[in-house]
JSON list of C-alpha atoms in Angstrom, two decimals:
[
{"chain": "A", "resi": 1, "resn": "UNK", "atom": "CA", "xyz": [173.32, 148.15, 181.67]},
{"chain": "A", "resi": 2, "resn": "UNK", "atom": "CA", "xyz": [171.33, 145.37, 183.39]},
{"chain": "A", "resi": 3, "resn": "UNK", "atom": "CA", "xyz": [170.76, 143.55, 180.11]},
{"chain": "A", "resi": 4, "resn": "UNK", "atom": "CA", "xyz": [174.48, 143.75, 179.33]},
{"chain": "A", "resi": 5, "resn": "UNK", "atom": "CA", "xyz": [175.42, 142.28, 182.72]},
{"chain": "A", "resi": 6, "resn": "UNK", "atom": "CA", "xyz": [172.96, 139.41, 182.36]},
{"chain": "A", "resi": 7, "resn": "UNK", "atom": "CA", "xyz": [174.31, 138.66, 178.87]},
{"chain": "A", "resi": 8, "resn": "UNK", "atom": "CA", "xyz": [177.88, 138.78, 180.19]},
{"chain": "A", "resi": 9, "resn": "UNK", "atom": "CA", "xyz": [176.99, 136.49, 183.13]},
{"chain": "A", "resi": 10, "resn": "UNK", "atom": "CA", "xyz": [175.37, 133.89, 180.81]},
{"chain": "A", "resi": 11, "resn": "UNK", "atom": "CA", "xyz": [178.27, 134.05, 178.36]},
{"chain": "A", "resi": 12, "resn": "UNK", "atom": "CA", "xyz": [180.85, 133.52, 181.10]},
{"chain": "A", "resi": 13, "resn": "UNK", "atom": "CA", "xyz": [178.92, 130.82, 182.98]},
{"chain": "A", "resi": 14, "resn": "UNK", "atom": "CA", "xyz": [177.94, 128.80, 179.93]},
{"chain": "A", "resi": 15, "resn": "UNK", "atom": "CA", "xyz": [174.94, 126.58, 179.76]},
{"chain": "A", "resi": 16, "resn": "UNK", "atom": "CA", "xyz": [174.68, 122.93, 180.65]},
{"chain": "A", "resi": 17, "resn": "UNK", "atom": "CA", "xyz": [172.16, 120.22, 180.01]},
{"chain": "A", "resi": 18, "resn": "UNK", "atom": "CA", "xyz": [172.28, 116.88, 181.85]},
{"chain": "A", "resi": 19, "resn": "UNK", "atom": "CA", "xyz": [171.06, 113.76, 180.09]},
{"chain": "A", "resi": 20, "resn": "UNK", "atom": "CA", "xyz": [170.07, 111.02, 182.51]},
{"chain": "A", "resi": 21, "resn": "UNK", "atom": "CA", "xyz": [169.44, 107.53, 181.14]},
{"chain": "A", "resi": 22, "resn": "UNK", "atom": "CA", "xyz": [167.50, 105.14, 183.33]},
{"chain": "A", "resi": 23, "resn": "UNK", "atom": "CA", "xyz": [166.42, 101.54, 182.83]},
{"chain": "A", "resi": 24, "resn": "UNK", "atom": "CA", "xyz": [162.96, 102.83, 181.95]},
{"chain": "A", "resi": 25, "resn": "UNK", "atom": "CA", "xyz": [164.31, 104.77, 178.97]},
{"chain": "A", "resi": 26, "resn": "UNK", "atom": "CA", "xyz": [166.06, 101.73, 177.40]},
{"chain": "A", "resi": 27, "resn": "UNK", "atom": "CA", "xyz": [164.06, 99.44, 175.15]},
{"chain": "A", "resi": 28, "resn": "UNK", "atom": "CA", "xyz": [164.46, 95.69, 175.72]},
{"chain": "A", "resi": 29, "resn": "UNK", "atom": "CA", "xyz": [167.21, 93.91, 173.74]},
{"chain": "A", "resi": 30, "resn": "UNK", "atom": "CA", "xyz": [168.88, 97.16, 172.62]},
{"chain": "A", "resi": 31, "resn": "UNK", "atom": "CA", "xyz": [172.07, 97.02, 174.75]},
{"chain": "A", "resi": 32, "resn": "UNK", "atom": "CA", "xyz": [175.01, 95.34, 173.03]},
{"chain": "A", "resi": 33, "resn": "UNK", "atom": "CA", "xyz": [178.33, 94.14, 174.48]},
{"chain": "A", "resi": 34, "resn": "UNK", "atom": "CA", "xyz": [180.16, 97.20, 173.16]},
{"chain": "A", "resi": 35, "resn": "UNK", "atom": "CA", "xyz": [177.75, 99.43, 175.11]},
{"chain": "A", "resi": 36, "resn": "UNK", "atom": "CA", "xyz": [178.84, 98.00, 178.50]},
{"chain": "A", "resi": 37, "resn": "UNK", "atom": "CA", "xyz": [182.05, 98.90, 180.27]},
{"chain": "A", "resi": 38, "resn": "UNK", "atom": "CA", "xyz": [184.24, 95.88, 181.25]},
{"chain": "A", "resi": 39, "resn": "UNK", "atom": "CA", "xyz": [183.10, 94.53, 184.59]},
{"chain": "A", "resi": 40, "resn": "UNK", "atom": "CA", "xyz": [179.99, 96.70, 184.47]},
{"chain": "A", "resi": 41, "resn": "UNK", "atom": "CA", "xyz": [177.55, 93.81, 184.78]},
{"chain": "A", "resi": 42, "resn": "UNK", "atom": "CA", "xyz": [177.18, 91.68, 187.89]},
{"chain": "A", "resi": 43, "resn": "UNK", "atom": "CA", "xyz": [175.70, 88.23, 188.39]},
{"chain": "A", "resi": 44, "resn": "UNK", "atom": "CA", "xyz": [172.53, 89.76, 189.79]},
{"chain": "A", "resi": 45, "resn": "UNK", "atom": "CA", "xyz": [172.04, 91.60, 186.49]},
{"chain": "A", "resi": 46, "resn": "UNK", "atom": "CA", "xyz": [171.34, 88.32, 184.68]},
{"chain": "A", "resi": 47, "resn": "UNK", "atom": "CA", "xyz": [168.26, 86.20, 184.99]},
{"chain": "A", "resi": 48, "resn": "UNK", "atom": "CA", "xyz": [168.75, 82.66, 186.31]},
{"chain": "A", "resi": 49, "resn": "UNK", "atom": "CA", "xyz": [170.38, 80.43, 183.64]},
{"chain": "A", "resi": 50, "resn": "UNK", "atom": "CA", "xyz": [170.46, 83.47, 181.35]},
{"chain": "A", "resi": 51, "resn": "UNK", "atom": "CA", "xyz": [174.07, 83.08, 180.21]},
{"chain": "A", "resi": 52, "resn": "UNK", "atom": "CA", "xyz": [175.00, 80.02, 178.14]},
{"chain": "A", "resi": 53, "resn": "UNK", "atom": "CA", "xyz": [178.19, 78.00, 178.42]},
{"chain": "A", "resi": 54, "resn": "UNK", "atom": "CA", "xyz": [179.62, 79.54, 175.25]},
{"chain": "A", "resi": 55, "resn": "UNK", "atom": "CA", "xyz": [179.61, 82.96, 176.92]},
{"chain": "A", "resi": 56, "resn": "UNK", "atom": "CA", "xyz": [181.74, 81.82, 179.88]},
{"chain": "A", "resi": 57, "resn": "UNK", "atom": "CA", "xyz": [185.53, 81.76, 179.75]},
{"chain": "A", "resi": 58, "resn": "UNK", "atom": "CA", "xyz": [186.04, 78.38, 181.45]},
{"chain": "A", "resi": 59, "resn": "UNK", "atom": "CA", "xyz": [189.77, 78.83, 182.11]},
{"chain": "A", "resi": 60, "resn": "UNK", "atom": "CA", "xyz": [188.92, 81.72, 184.45]},
{"chain": "A", "resi": 61, "resn": "UNK", "atom": "CA", "xyz": [186.77, 79.50, 186.69]},
{"chain": "A", "resi": 62, "resn": "UNK", "atom": "CA", "xyz": [188.19, 77.98, 189.86]},
{"chain": "A", "resi": 63, "resn": "UNK", "atom": "CA", "xyz": [187.73, 74.46, 191.15]},
{"chain": "A", "resi": 64, "resn": "UNK", "atom": "CA", "xyz": [184.31, 73.71, 192.54]},
{"chain": "A", "resi": 65, "resn": "UNK", "atom": "CA", "xyz": [184.82, 72.73, 196.22]},
{"chain": "A", "resi": 66, "resn": "UNK", "atom": "CA", "xyz": [182.97, 69.42, 195.82]},
{"chain": "A", "resi": 67, "resn": "UNK", "atom": "CA", "xyz": [184.98, 68.60, 192.71]},
{"chain": "A", "resi": 68, "resn": "UNK", "atom": "CA", "xyz": [188.21, 69.07, 194.64]},
{"chain": "A", "resi": 69, "resn": "UNK", "atom": "CA", "xyz": [187.19, 66.28, 197.00]},
{"chain": "A", "resi": 70, "resn": "UNK", "atom": "CA", "xyz": [186.17, 64.09, 194.08]},
{"chain": "A", "resi": 71, "resn": "UNK", "atom": "CA", "xyz": [189.52, 64.68, 192.37]},
{"chain": "A", "resi": 72, "resn": "UNK", "atom": "CA", "xyz": [191.34, 63.54, 195.51]},
{"chain": "A", "resi": 73, "resn": "UNK", "atom": "CA", "xyz": [189.37, 60.31, 195.63]},
{"chain": "A", "resi": 74, "resn": "UNK", "atom": "CA", "xyz": [189.98, 59.64, 191.95]},
{"chain": "A", "resi": 75, "resn": "UNK", "atom": "CA", "xyz": [193.30, 57.89, 192.62]},
{"chain": "A", "resi": 76, "resn": "UNK", "atom": "CA", "xyz": [193.19, 54.13, 192.45]},
{"chain": "A", "resi": 77, "resn": "UNK", "atom": "CA", "xyz": [195.09, 51.13, 191.13]},
{"chain": "A", "resi": 78, "resn": "UNK", "atom": "CA", "xyz": [194.18, 47.53, 190.31]},
{"chain": "A", "resi": 79, "resn": "UNK", "atom": "CA", "xyz": [197.17, 45.19, 190.14]},
{"chain": "A", "resi": 80, "resn": "UNK", "atom": "CA", "xyz": [197.47, 41.54, 189.20]},
{"chain": "A", "resi": 81, "resn": "UNK", "atom": "CA", "xyz": [199.50, 39.15, 191.35]},
{"chain": "A", "resi": 82, "resn": "UNK", "atom": "CA", "xyz": [202.66, 39.85, 189.31]},
{"chain": "A", "resi": 83, "resn": "UNK", "atom": "CA", "xyz": [202.49, 43.56, 190.20]},
{"chain": "A", "resi": 84, "resn": "UNK", "atom": "CA", "xyz": [201.38, 44.78, 186.78]},
{"chain": "A", "resi": 85, "resn": "UNK", "atom": "CA", "xyz": [198.80, 47.55, 186.80]},
{"chain": "A", "resi": 86, "resn": "UNK", "atom": "CA", "xyz": [195.63, 46.42, 185.01]},
{"chain": "A", "resi": 87, "resn": "UNK", "atom": "CA", "xyz": [193.87, 49.77, 185.40]},
{"chain": "A", "resi": 88, "resn": "UNK", "atom": "CA", "xyz": [194.15, 52.88, 187.52]},
{"chain": "A", "resi": 89, "resn": "UNK", "atom": "CA", "xyz": [193.94, 56.64, 187.73]},
{"chain": "A", "resi": 90, "resn": "UNK", "atom": "CA", "xyz": [196.53, 59.07, 189.01]},
{"chain": "A", "resi": 91, "resn": "UNK", "atom": "CA", "xyz": [199.32, 56.48, 189.10]},
{"chain": "A", "resi": 92, "resn": "UNK", "atom": "CA", "xyz": [202.79, 56.87, 187.64]},
{"chain": "A", "resi": 93, "resn": "UNK", "atom": "CA", "xyz": [204.09, 53.35, 188.34]},
{"chain": "A", "resi": 94, "resn": "UNK", "atom": "CA", "xyz": [203.32, 50.08, 190.08]},
{"chain": "A", "resi": 95, "resn": "UNK", "atom": "CA", "xyz": [205.59, 47.14, 190.87]},
{"chain": "A", "resi": 96, "resn": "UNK", "atom": "CA", "xyz": [206.00, 43.89, 192.81]},
{"chain": "A", "resi": 97, "resn": "UNK", "atom": "CA", "xyz": [209.11, 44.35, 194.96]},
{"chain": "A", "resi": 98, "resn": "UNK", "atom": "CA", "xyz": [209.22, 40.92, 196.65]},
{"chain": "A", "resi": 99, "resn": "UNK", "atom": "CA", "xyz": [206.98, 37.93, 197.38]},
{"chain": "A", "resi": 100, "resn": "UNK", "atom": "CA", "xyz": [203.65, 39.46, 198.48]},
{"chain": "A", "resi": 101, "resn": "UNK", "atom": "CA", "xyz": [205.04, 43.02, 198.53]},
{"chain": "A", "resi": 102, "resn": "UNK", "atom": "CA", "xyz": [204.06, 45.79, 196.13]},
{"chain": "A", "resi": 103, "resn": "UNK", "atom": "CA", "xyz": [204.35, 49.53, 195.75]},
{"chain": "A", "resi": 104, "resn": "UNK", "atom": "CA", "xyz": [202.19, 51.96, 193.81]},
{"chain": "A", "resi": 105, "resn": "UNK", "atom": "CA", "xyz": [203.41, 55.47, 193.01]},
{"chain": "A", "resi": 106, "resn": "UNK", "atom": "CA", "xyz": [200.83, 58.22, 192.42]},
{"chain": "A", "resi": 107, "resn": "UNK", "atom": "CA", "xyz": [201.11, 61.61, 190.71]},
{"chain": "A", "resi": 108, "resn": "UNK", "atom": "CA", "xyz": [200.89, 63.59, 193.98]},
{"chain": "A", "resi": 109, "resn": "UNK", "atom": "CA", "xyz": [201.84, 63.50, 197.64]},
{"chain": "A", "resi": 110, "resn": "UNK", "atom": "CA", "xyz": [199.53, 60.95, 199.31]},
{"chain": "A", "resi": 111, "resn": "UNK", "atom": "CA", "xyz": [201.00, 60.98, 202.85]},
{"chain": "A", "resi": 112, "resn": "UNK", "atom": "CA", "xyz": [197.97, 62.80, 204.27]},
{"chain": "A", "resi": 113, "resn": "UNK", "atom": "CA", "xyz": [195.48, 60.52, 202.54]},
{"chain": "A", "resi": 114, "resn": "UNK", "atom": "CA", "xyz": [193.65, 57.37, 203.56]},
{"chain": "A", "resi": 115, "resn": "UNK", "atom": "CA", "xyz": [194.37, 54.05, 201.86]},
{"chain": "A", "resi": 116, "resn": "UNK", "atom": "CA", "xyz": [191.93, 51.21, 201.35]},
{"chain": "A", "resi": 117, "resn": "UNK", "atom": "CA", "xyz": [192.93, 47.95, 199.70]},
{"chain": "A", "resi": 118, "resn": "UNK", "atom": "CA", "xyz": [191.16, 44.66, 199.12]},
{"chain": "A", "resi": 119, "resn": "UNK", "atom": "CA", "xyz": [192.42, 41.41, 197.72]},
{"chain": "A", "resi": 120, "resn": "UNK", "atom": "CA", "xyz": [190.54, 40.83, 194.51]},
{"chain": "A", "resi": 121, "resn": "UNK", "atom": "CA", "xyz": [190.99, 39.63, 190.96]},
{"chain": "A", "resi": 122, "resn": "UNK", "atom": "CA", "xyz": [191.17, 42.35, 188.29]},
{"chain": "A", "resi": 123, "resn": "UNK", "atom": "CA", "xyz": [188.68, 40.41, 186.15]},
{"chain": "A", "resi": 124, "resn": "UNK", "atom": "CA", "xyz": [185.23, 39.08, 186.94]},
{"chain": "A", "resi": 125, "resn": "UNK", "atom": "CA", "xyz": [186.71, 35.98, 188.59]},
{"chain": "A", "resi": 126, "resn": "UNK", "atom": "CA", "xyz": [186.03, 35.19, 192.23]},
{"chain": "A", "resi": 127, "resn": "UNK", "atom": "CA", "xyz": [188.48, 36.75, 194.69]},
{"chain": "A", "resi": 128, "resn": "UNK", "atom": "CA", "xyz": [191.20, 34.58, 196.22]},
{"chain": "A", "resi": 129, "resn": "UNK", "atom": "CA", "xyz": [190.14, 32.94, 199.47]},
{"chain": "A", "resi": 130, "resn": "UNK", "atom": "CA", "xyz": [192.00, 33.02, 202.78]},
{"chain": "A", "resi": 131, "resn": "UNK", "atom": "CA", "xyz": [193.91, 36.19, 201.95]},
{"chain": "A", "resi": 132, "resn": "UNK", "atom": "CA", "xyz": [194.95, 39.24, 203.92]},
{"chain": "A", "resi": 133, "resn": "UNK", "atom": "CA", "xyz": [196.18, 42.63, 202.79]},
{"chain": "A", "resi": 134, "resn": "UNK", "atom": "CA", "xyz": [197.73, 45.61, 204.56]},
{"chain": "A", "resi": 135, "resn": "UNK", "atom": "CA", "xyz": [198.68, 49.08, 203.31]},
{"chain": "A", "resi": 136, "resn": "UNK", "atom": "CA", "xyz": [200.84, 51.96, 204.48]},
{"chain": "A", "resi": 137, "resn": "UNK", "atom": "CA", "xyz": [202.79, 54.95, 203.27]},
{"chain": "A", "resi": 138, "resn": "UNK", "atom": "CA", "xyz": [205.90, 54.18, 201.28]},
{"chain": "A", "resi": 139, "resn": "UNK", "atom": "CA", "xyz": [208.84, 55.44, 203.34]},
{"chain": "A", "resi": 140, "resn": "UNK", "atom": "CA", "xyz": [211.06, 56.18, 200.36]},
{"chain": "A", "resi": 141, "resn": "UNK", "atom": "CA", "xyz": [208.55, 58.23, 198.34]},
{"chain": "A", "resi": 142, "resn": "UNK", "atom": "CA", "xyz": [205.82, 60.65, 199.55]},
{"chain": "A", "resi": 143, "resn": "UNK", "atom": "CA", "xyz": [203.76, 59.77, 196.46]},
{"chain": "A", "resi": 144, "resn": "UNK", "atom": "CA", "xyz": [203.85, 56.04, 197.18]},
{"chain": "A", "resi": 145, "resn": "UNK", "atom": "CA", "xyz": [201.81, 53.40, 198.95]},
{"chain": "A", "resi": 146, "resn": "UNK", "atom": "CA", "xyz": [203.23, 50.10, 200.17]},
{"chain": "A", "resi": 147, "resn": "UNK", "atom": "CA", "xyz": [201.02, 47.01, 199.98]},
{"chain": "A", "resi": 148, "resn": "UNK", "atom": "CA", "xyz": [201.56, 43.59, 201.56]},
{"chain": "A", "resi": 149, "resn": "UNK", "atom": "CA", "xyz": [199.49, 40.49, 200.73]},
{"chain": "A", "resi": 150, "resn": "UNK", "atom": "CA", "xyz": [199.61, 37.16, 202.52]},
{"chain": "A", "resi": 151, "resn": "UNK", "atom": "CA", "xyz": [197.83, 33.88, 202.99]},
{"chain": "A", "resi": 152, "resn": "UNK", "atom": "CA", "xyz": [195.15, 34.16, 205.65]},
{"chain": "A", "resi": 153, "resn": "UNK", "atom": "CA", "xyz": [195.78, 30.77, 207.24]},
{"chain": "A", "resi": 154, "resn": "UNK", "atom": "CA", "xyz": [199.57, 30.81, 207.51]},
{"chain": "A", "resi": 155, "resn": "UNK", "atom": "CA", "xyz": [200.39, 34.51, 207.48]},
{"chain": "A", "resi": 156, "resn": "UNK", "atom": "CA", "xyz": [203.13, 33.86, 204.92]},
{"chain": "A", "resi": 157, "resn": "UNK", "atom": "CA", "xyz": [203.57, 36.55, 202.30]},
{"chain": "A", "resi": 158, "resn": "UNK", "atom": "CA", "xyz": [202.04, 35.49, 198.98]},
{"chain": "A", "resi": 159, "resn": "UNK", "atom": "CA", "xyz": [201.43, 37.17, 195.65]},
{"chain": "A", "resi": 160, "resn": "UNK", "atom": "CA", "xyz": [197.77, 38.23, 195.38]},
{"chain": "A", "resi": 161, "resn": "UNK", "atom": "CA", "xyz": [195.92, 40.58, 193.03]},
{"chain": "A", "resi": 162, "resn": "UNK", "atom": "CA", "xyz": [194.36, 43.61, 194.70]},
{"chain": "A", "resi": 163, "resn": "UNK", "atom": "CA", "xyz": [192.42, 46.86, 194.36]},
{"chain": "A", "resi": 164, "resn": "UNK", "atom": "CA", "xyz": [193.74, 50.04, 196.01]},
{"chain": "A", "resi": 165, "resn": "UNK", "atom": "CA", "xyz": [191.88, 53.34, 196.53]},
{"chain": "A", "resi": 166, "resn": "UNK", "atom": "CA", "xyz": [193.53, 56.49, 197.89]},
{"chain": "A", "resi": 167, "resn": "UNK", "atom": "CA", "xyz": [191.20, 59.04, 199.52]},
{"chain": "A", "resi": 168, "resn": "UNK", "atom": "CA", "xyz": [192.55, 62.53, 200.19]}
]
């Protein structure tokens, strides 16, 4: 009777065997991508510089904080005395609106930015002498900067070429 009860107990309880895999039981270079559950590996699981650029989905990366600042300072314009943009970055338009008055429109809101402008030729020529320049936000457009150039001696508005940098 005892043997029958033990046999019945084993048959009803079943038998189990647990297989435990540790890092010591895995040979180097034997794990493949299909063997790893999505999200199963963390940055600490990789050696430094162990993942190449081809393995990274670049569209999933955010903006590097330092690059964000650099992008904000990437807006600039160089205009000749007629108000034509010679070169620039982040601008949508530039124009001379009156004698010694210009406006530059950028591709983003620049109201909270700092403006820096200097009178200067767009080429390698010497800058005009006795000149003054002033900048401010353009009241009619949040993306715009208003620039005024004048003769230094008389204060009369005069057309002058200039360089403008917008720092956000």
